[in-house]
XYZ file of C-alpha atoms in Angstrom:
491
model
C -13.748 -13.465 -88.596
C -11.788 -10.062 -88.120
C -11.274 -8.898 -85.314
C -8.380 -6.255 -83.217
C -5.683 -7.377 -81.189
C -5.903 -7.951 -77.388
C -2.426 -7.592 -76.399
C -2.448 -4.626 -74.919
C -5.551 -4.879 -73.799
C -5.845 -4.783 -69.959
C -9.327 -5.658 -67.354
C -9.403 -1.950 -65.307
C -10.590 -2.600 -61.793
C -14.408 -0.804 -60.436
C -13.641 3.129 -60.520
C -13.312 5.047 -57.832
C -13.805 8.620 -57.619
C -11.124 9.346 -55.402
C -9.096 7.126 -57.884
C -9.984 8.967 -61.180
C -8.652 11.890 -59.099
C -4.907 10.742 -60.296
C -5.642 10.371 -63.851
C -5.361 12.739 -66.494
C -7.960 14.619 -67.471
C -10.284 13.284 -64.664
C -11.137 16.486 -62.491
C -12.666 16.297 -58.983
C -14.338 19.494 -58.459
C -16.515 21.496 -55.953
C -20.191 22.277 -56.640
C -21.104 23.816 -59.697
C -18.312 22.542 -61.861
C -18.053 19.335 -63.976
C -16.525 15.615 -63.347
C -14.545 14.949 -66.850
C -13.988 11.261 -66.808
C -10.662 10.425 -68.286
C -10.838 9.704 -72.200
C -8.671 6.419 -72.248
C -11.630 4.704 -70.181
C -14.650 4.941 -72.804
C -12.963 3.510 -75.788
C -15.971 1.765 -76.368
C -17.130 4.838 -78.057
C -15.071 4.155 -80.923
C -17.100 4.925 -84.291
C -17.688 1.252 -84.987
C -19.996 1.896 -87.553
C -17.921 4.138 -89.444
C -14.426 2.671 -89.560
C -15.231 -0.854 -88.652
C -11.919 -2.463 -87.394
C -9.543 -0.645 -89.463
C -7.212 1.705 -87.815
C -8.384 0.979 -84.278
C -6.534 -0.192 -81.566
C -6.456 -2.784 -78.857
C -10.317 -2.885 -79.442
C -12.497 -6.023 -78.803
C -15.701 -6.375 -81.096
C -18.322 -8.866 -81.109
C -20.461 -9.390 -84.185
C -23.316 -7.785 -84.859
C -25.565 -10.204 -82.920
C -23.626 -11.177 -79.528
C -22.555 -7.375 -79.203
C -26.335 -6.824 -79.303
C -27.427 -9.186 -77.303
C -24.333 -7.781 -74.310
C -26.150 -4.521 -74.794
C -29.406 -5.802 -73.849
C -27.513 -8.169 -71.209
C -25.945 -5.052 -69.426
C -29.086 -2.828 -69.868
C -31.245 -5.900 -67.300
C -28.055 -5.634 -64.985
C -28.285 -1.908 -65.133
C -32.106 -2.005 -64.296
C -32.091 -4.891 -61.776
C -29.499 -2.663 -60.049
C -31.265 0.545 -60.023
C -34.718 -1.013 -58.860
C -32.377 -2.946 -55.785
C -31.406 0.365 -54.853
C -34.971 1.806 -54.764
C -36.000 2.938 -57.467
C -39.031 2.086 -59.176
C -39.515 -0.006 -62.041
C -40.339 2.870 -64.583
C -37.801 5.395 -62.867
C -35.429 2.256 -63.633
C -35.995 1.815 -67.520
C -36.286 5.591 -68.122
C -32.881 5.733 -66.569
C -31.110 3.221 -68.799
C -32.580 4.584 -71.887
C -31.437 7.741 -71.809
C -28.116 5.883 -71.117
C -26.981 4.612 -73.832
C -22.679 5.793 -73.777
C -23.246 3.794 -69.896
C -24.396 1.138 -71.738
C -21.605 1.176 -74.036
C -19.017 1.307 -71.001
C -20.923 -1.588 -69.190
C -20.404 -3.819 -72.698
C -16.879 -2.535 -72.666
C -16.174 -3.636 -69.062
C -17.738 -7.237 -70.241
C -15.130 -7.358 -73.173
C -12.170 -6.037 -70.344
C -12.874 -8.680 -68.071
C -13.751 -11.972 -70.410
C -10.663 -10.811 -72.575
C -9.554 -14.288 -72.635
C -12.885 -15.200 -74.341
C -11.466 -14.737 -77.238
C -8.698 -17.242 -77.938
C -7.453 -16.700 -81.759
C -9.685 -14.264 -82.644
C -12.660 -17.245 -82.527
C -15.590 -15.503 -80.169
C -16.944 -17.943 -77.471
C -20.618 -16.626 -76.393
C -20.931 -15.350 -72.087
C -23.587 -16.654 -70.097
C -25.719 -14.036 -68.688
C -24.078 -15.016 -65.289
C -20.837 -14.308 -66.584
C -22.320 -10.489 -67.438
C -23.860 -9.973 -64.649
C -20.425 -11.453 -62.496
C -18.609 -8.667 -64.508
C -20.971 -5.644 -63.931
C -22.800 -6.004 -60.890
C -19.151 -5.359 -58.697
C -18.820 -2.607 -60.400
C -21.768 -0.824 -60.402
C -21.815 -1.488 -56.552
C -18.610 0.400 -55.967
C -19.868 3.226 -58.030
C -22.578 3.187 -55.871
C -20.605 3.366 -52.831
C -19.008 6.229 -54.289
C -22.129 8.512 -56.032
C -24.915 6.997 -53.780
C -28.367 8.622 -54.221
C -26.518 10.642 -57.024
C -25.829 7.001 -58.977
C -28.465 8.346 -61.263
C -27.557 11.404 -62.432
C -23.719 9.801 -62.822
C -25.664 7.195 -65.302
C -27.247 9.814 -67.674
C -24.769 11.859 -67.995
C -22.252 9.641 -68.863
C -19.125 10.632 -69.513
C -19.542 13.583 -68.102
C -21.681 14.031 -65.070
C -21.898 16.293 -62.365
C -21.757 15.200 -58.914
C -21.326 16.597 -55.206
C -18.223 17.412 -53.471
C -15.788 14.610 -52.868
C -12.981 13.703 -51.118
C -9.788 13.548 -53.314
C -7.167 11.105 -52.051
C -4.428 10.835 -54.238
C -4.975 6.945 -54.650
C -3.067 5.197 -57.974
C -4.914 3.181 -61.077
C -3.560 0.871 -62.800
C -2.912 2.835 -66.797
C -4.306 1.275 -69.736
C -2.386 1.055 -72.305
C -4.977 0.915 -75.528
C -5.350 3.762 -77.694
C -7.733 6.016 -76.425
C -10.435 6.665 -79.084
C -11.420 10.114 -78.728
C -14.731 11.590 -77.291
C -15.998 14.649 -76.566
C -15.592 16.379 -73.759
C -18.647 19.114 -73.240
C -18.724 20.966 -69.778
C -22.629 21.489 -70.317
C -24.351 20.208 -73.351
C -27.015 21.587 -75.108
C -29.897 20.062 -73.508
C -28.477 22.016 -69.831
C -27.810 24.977 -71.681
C -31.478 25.040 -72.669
C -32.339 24.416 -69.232
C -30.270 27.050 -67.693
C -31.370 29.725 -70.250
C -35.052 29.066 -69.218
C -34.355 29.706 -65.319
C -34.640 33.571 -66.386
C -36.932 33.465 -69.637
C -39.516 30.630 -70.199
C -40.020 31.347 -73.676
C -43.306 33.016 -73.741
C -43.564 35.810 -71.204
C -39.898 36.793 -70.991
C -40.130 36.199 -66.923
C -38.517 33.026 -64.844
C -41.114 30.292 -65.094
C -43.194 30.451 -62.206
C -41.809 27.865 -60.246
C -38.220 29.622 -60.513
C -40.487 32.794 -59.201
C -42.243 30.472 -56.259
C -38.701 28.697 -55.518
C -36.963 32.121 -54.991
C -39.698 33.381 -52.984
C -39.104 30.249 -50.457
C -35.403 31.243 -50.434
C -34.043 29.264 -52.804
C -30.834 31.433 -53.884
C -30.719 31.790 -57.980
C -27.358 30.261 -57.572
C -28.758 27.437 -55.764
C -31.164 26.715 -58.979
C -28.574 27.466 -61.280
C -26.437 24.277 -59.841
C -29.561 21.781 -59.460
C -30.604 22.686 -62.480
C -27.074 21.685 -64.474
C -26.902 18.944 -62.501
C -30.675 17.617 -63.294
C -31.524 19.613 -66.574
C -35.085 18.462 -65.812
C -35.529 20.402 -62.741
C -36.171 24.149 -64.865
C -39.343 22.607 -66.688
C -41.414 21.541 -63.697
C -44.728 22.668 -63.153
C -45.598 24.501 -60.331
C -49.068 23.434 -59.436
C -48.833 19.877 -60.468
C -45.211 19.438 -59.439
C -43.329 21.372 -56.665
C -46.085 22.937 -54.634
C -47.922 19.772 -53.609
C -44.510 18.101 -52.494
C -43.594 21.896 -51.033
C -47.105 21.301 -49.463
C -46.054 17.627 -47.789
C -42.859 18.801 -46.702
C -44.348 22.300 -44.623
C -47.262 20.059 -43.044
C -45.006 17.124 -41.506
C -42.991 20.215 -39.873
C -40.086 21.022 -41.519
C -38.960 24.765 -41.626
C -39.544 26.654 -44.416
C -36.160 27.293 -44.561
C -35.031 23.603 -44.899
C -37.309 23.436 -48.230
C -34.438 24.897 -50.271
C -31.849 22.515 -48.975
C -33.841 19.543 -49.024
C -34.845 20.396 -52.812
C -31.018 20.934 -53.452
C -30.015 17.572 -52.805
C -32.993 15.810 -53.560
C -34.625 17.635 -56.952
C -35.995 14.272 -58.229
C -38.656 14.846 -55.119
C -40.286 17.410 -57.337
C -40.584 15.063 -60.593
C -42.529 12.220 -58.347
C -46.012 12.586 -60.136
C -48.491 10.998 -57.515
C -47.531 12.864 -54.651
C -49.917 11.494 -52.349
C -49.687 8.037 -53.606
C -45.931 7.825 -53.024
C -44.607 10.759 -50.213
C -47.564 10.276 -47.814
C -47.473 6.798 -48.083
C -43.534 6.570 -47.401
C -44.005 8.970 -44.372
C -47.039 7.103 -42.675
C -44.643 4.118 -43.084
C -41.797 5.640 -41.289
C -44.155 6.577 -38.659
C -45.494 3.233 -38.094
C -41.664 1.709 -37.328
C -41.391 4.411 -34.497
C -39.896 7.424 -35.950
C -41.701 10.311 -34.130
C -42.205 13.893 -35.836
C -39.364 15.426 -34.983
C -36.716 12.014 -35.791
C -38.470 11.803 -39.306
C -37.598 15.991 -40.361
C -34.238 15.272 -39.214
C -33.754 12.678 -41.272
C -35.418 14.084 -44.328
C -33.713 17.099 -43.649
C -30.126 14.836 -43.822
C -31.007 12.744 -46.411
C -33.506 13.994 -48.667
C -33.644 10.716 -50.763
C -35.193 8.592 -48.241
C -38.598 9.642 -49.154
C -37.693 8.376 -52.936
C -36.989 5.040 -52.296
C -39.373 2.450 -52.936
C -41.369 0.596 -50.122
C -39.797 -2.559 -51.024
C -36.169 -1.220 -50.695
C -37.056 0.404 -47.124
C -38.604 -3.035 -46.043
C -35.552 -5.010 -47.132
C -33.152 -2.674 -45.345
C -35.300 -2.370 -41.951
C -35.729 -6.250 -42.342
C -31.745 -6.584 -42.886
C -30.337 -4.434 -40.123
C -32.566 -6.164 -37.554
C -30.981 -10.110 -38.712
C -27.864 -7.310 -38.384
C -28.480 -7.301 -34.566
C -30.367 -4.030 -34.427
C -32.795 -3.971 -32.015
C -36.100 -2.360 -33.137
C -36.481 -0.163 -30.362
C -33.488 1.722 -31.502
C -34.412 1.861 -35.239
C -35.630 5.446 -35.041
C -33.026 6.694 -33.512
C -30.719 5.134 -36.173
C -32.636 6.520 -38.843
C -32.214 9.879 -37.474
C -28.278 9.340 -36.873
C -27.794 8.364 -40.136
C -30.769 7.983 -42.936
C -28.334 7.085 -45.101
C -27.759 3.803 -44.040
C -31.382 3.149 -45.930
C -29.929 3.876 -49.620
C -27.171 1.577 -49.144
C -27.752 -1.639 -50.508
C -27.734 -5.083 -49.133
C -24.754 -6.617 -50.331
C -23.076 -3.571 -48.894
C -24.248 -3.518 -45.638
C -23.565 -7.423 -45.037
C -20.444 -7.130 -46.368
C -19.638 -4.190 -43.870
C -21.330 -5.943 -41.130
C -19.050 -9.264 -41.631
C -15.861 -7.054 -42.041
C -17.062 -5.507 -38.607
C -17.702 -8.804 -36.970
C -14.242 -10.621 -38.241
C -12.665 -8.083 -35.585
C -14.703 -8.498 -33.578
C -16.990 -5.555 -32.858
C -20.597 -6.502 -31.932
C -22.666 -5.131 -35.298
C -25.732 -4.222 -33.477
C -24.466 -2.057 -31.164
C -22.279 -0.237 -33.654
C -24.861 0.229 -36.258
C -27.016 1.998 -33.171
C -23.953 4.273 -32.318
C -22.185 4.772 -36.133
C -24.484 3.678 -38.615
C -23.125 6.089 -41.211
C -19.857 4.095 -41.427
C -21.433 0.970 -42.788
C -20.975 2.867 -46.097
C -17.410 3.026 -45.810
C -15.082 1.645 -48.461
C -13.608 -1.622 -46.925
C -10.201 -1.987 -48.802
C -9.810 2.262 -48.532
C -11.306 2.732 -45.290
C -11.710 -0.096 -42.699
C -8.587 -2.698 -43.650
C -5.947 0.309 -43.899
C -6.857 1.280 -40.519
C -7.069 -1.769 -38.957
C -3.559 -2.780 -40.342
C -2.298 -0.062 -39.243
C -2.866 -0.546 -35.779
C -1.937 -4.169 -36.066
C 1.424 -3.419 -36.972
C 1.674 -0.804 -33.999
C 1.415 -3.582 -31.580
C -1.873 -3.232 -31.213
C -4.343 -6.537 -30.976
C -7.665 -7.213 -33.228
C -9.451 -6.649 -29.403
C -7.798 -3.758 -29.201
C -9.022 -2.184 -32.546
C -12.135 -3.556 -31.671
C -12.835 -1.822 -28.769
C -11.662 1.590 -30.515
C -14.265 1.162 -33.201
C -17.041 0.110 -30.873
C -16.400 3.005 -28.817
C -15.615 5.840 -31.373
C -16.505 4.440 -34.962
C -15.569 7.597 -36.521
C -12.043 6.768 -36.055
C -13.150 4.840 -39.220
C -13.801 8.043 -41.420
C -10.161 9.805 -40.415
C -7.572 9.948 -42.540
C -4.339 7.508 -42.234
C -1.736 9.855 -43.700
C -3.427 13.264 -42.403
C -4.622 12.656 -39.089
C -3.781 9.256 -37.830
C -0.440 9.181 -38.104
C 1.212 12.744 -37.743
C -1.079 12.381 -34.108
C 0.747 8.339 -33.530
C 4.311 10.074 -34.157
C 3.144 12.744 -31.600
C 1.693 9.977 -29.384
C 5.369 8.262 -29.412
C 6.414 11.016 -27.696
C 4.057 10.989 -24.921
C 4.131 9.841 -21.275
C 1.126 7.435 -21.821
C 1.211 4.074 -22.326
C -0.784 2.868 -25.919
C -3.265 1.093 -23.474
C -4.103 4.922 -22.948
C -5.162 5.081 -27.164
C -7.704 1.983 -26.454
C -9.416 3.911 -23.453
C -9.410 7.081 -25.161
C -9.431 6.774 -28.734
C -11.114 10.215 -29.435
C -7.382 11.406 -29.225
C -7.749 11.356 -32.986
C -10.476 13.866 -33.206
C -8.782 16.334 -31.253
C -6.596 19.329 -33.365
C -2.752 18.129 -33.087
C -1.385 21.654 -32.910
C -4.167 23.595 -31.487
C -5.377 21.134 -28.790
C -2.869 17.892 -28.317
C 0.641 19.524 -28.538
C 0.152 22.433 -26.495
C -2.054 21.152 -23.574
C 1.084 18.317 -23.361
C 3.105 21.017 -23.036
C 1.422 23.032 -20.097
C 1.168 19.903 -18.061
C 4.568 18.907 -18.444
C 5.625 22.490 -17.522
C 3.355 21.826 -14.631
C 5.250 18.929 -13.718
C 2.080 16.598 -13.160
C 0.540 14.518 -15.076
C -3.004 13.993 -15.909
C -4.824 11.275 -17.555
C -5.179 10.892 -21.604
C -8.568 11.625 -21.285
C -8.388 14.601 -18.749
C -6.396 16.578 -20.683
C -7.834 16.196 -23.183
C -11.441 16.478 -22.482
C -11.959 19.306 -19.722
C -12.399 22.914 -21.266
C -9.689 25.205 -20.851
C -10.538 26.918 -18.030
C -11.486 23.370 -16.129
C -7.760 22.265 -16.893
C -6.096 25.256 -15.695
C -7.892 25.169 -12.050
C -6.840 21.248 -12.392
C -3.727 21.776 -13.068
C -2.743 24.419 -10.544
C -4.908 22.053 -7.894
C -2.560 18.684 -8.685
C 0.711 21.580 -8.387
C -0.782 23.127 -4.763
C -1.079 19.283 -4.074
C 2.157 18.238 -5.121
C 4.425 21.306 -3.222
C 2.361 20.804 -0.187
């Protein structure tokens, strides 16, 4: 059997966005502009059919049969995957249809990581545990990365539009195949179509009259303009059948009129659900039941619009999970109001966050009540950084400990833009570093505009106040303090 030399070939780690950032042609981008994944990661697009294995390079190809079968392989990983994280079971497969270049990474990735499958050219047949051992890490670090956007990431593979991102200049490994070229398209057809109808549906000349009805609410035509490229689908929804009855759901649990826009910003898939009062109402009276009053549940909806998308089965499992967590249940509303989010993230994440947590010791239960957002953080870019950093301070695992459990957003901060220019600062101090474990909201605190010159005032003062004194009382609180401790100290 033919086949295309390996050597080159090497297995690329799960993708980041903040590490497609570094790459060539990968952009990170605000809203309204395009994600261009880099071209050297979808060689799998390679025209097979055309060229067969002439004149390619470092390319892997199964025959006809076991490359088919991969497919099909990586299309149930794809839709086991999408139903865990909530989605239902014909959201799933109309998903992974109209993905079909995703598909082709996926069965690429397979090939990356089994490379050594293929001794001599021969071809030695995976186990569908072997696919499902190579995808299923990956797609769950993409969804750590896209989360309730996962979706629209999927379709509009290679090219799909996402929300704003954080771009860390973190490093990826190059590969070193031959990229087969693709096309790069900042919209294709199908969202130029869709943006053209936003101001003439075809017949009349006018907006369609749910572009009319959405404006009306105060949804800005720029607003429309970016949901709409982002979720083509969005500009052919009907009014009557479609928006107003979820429009409808939204105004009569209480949320302001002026939260519809936002909420249909982040969330437009709310206005394809067909059955609204089979699915919303439903979701809501649930939510209701576990203790969420009125006023929690808008706030939460209001933060994270997705939550009233995700399937009954996915909320159970989560509720069910952060409970064996340590959550009590009397707290769960409040939780969900904190941080909704914590209900799109999927099992494997949260345990694995939760056993991270409790290695260092941190009791889970009571951070998930205080922080629940940052069970979504990245472990090897977040949480082990930080606490290695501190470890090689001189600080102990207790130590950290105690700085999570009482300010878990030290979590989110950056090491190399807020951590450590404020430690070098720190050095400098009169406090001891016991001071950092009492008061570790030092790090939340403006270096220059807060830290550096209140230090400065006291020492001119010649006193000294505690960490969290000086840090904590307003300005004009510190100045009578101050001038109190210097009467004090001449007298």
């Amino acid at each position: 059997m033919g086949h295309v030399s390996t050597g080159k070939m090497q297995a690329f780690p799960a993708i980041r966005s903040s590490e497609l950032s570094s790459l060539p042609g990968a952009a990170f981008f605000r809203p309204r502009t395009q994600l261009t994944f880099p071209n050297k990661l979808f060689f799998c697009r390679a025209k097979y059919a055309e060229s067969g294995n002439a004149g390619l390079h470092n390319l892997i190809f199964a025959p006809a049969n076991p490359l088919v079968t991969e497919k099909e392989e990586a299309k149930a990983v794809l839709t086991l995957f999408l139903k865990k994280q909530g989605l239902s079971n014909a959201v799933a497969a109309r998903t992974v249809d109209k993905s079909a270049l995703f598909i082709d990474h996926l069965v690429s990735r397979i090939h990356s990581v089994h490379k050594n499958r293929y001794p001599g050219g021969s071809r030695q047949e995976l186990t569908t545990l072997e696919i499902r051992d190579a995808l299923n890490p990956y797609l769950e670090t993409l969804y750590e990365e896209f989360g309730d956007i996962l979706v629209d990431v999927v379709e509009n593979f290679p090219n799909p539009a996402t929300e704003e991102r954080s771009t860390e200049n973190l490093s990826i490994p190059s590969l070193e195949e031959e990229p087969v070229s693709a096309p790069i398209t900042t919209l294709n057809s199908k969202k130029l179509k869709a943006l053209a109808r936003l101001t003439d549906d075809g017949l009349t000349g006018k907006p369609p009259p749910h572009i009319i009805y959405l404006t009306a609410l105060g949804m800005e035509i720029e607003v429309i303009e970016e949901v709409t490229s982002k979720f083509p689908s969005f500009a052919y929804y009907s009014l009557d059948r479609k928006i107003k009855p979820v429009v409808e759901v939204l105004l009569d649990l209480g949320i302001p009129k002026s939260d519809i826009p936002t909420i249909l910003s982040k969330r437009p898939h709310l206005c394809g659900i067909r059955q609204t009062e089979k699915l919303l109402i439903p979701t809501i009276t649930y939510l209701k039941n576990l203790g969420m009053d009125k006023k929690q549940l808008t706030k939460a909806i209001c933060r994270f619009p997705a939550l009233l998308t995700c399937s009954r089965q996915k909320l159970e499992s989560t509720i069910d999970l952060l409970y064996e967590l340590g959550l009590p249940a009397e707290h769960l509303g409040k939780v969900l109001t904190r941080g909704p989010q914590i209900l799109g993230y999927s099992g494997e994440t949260l345990k694995a966050r939760a056993k991270y947590f409790h290695s260092i010791g941190v009791d889970v239960g009571s951070l998930l009540y205080r922080y629940p957002t940052i069970f979504g953080l990245n472990i090897e870019t977040h949480l082990k950084p930080l606490t290695e950093f501190f470890l090689e301070k001189g600080f102990s695992t207790a130590d950290i400990a105690s700085m999570i459990s009482g300010f878990g957003s030290l979590c989110t901060f950056s090491l190399s833009n807020n951590i450590m220019p404020k430690w070098e600062f720190f050095l400098t101090m009169c406090y001891p570093k016991s001071d950092l474990v009492k008061v570790p909201q030092y790090f939340v605190y403006s270096l220059e505009l807060r830290i550096k010159p209140r230090y400065a005032t006291m020492r001119e003062s010649e006193v000294t106040l505690s960490l969290g004194r000086l840090l904590y009382l307003s300005d004009g609180d510190l100045d009578k303090v101050l001038k109190q401790k210097m009467n004090k100290h001449v007298g």
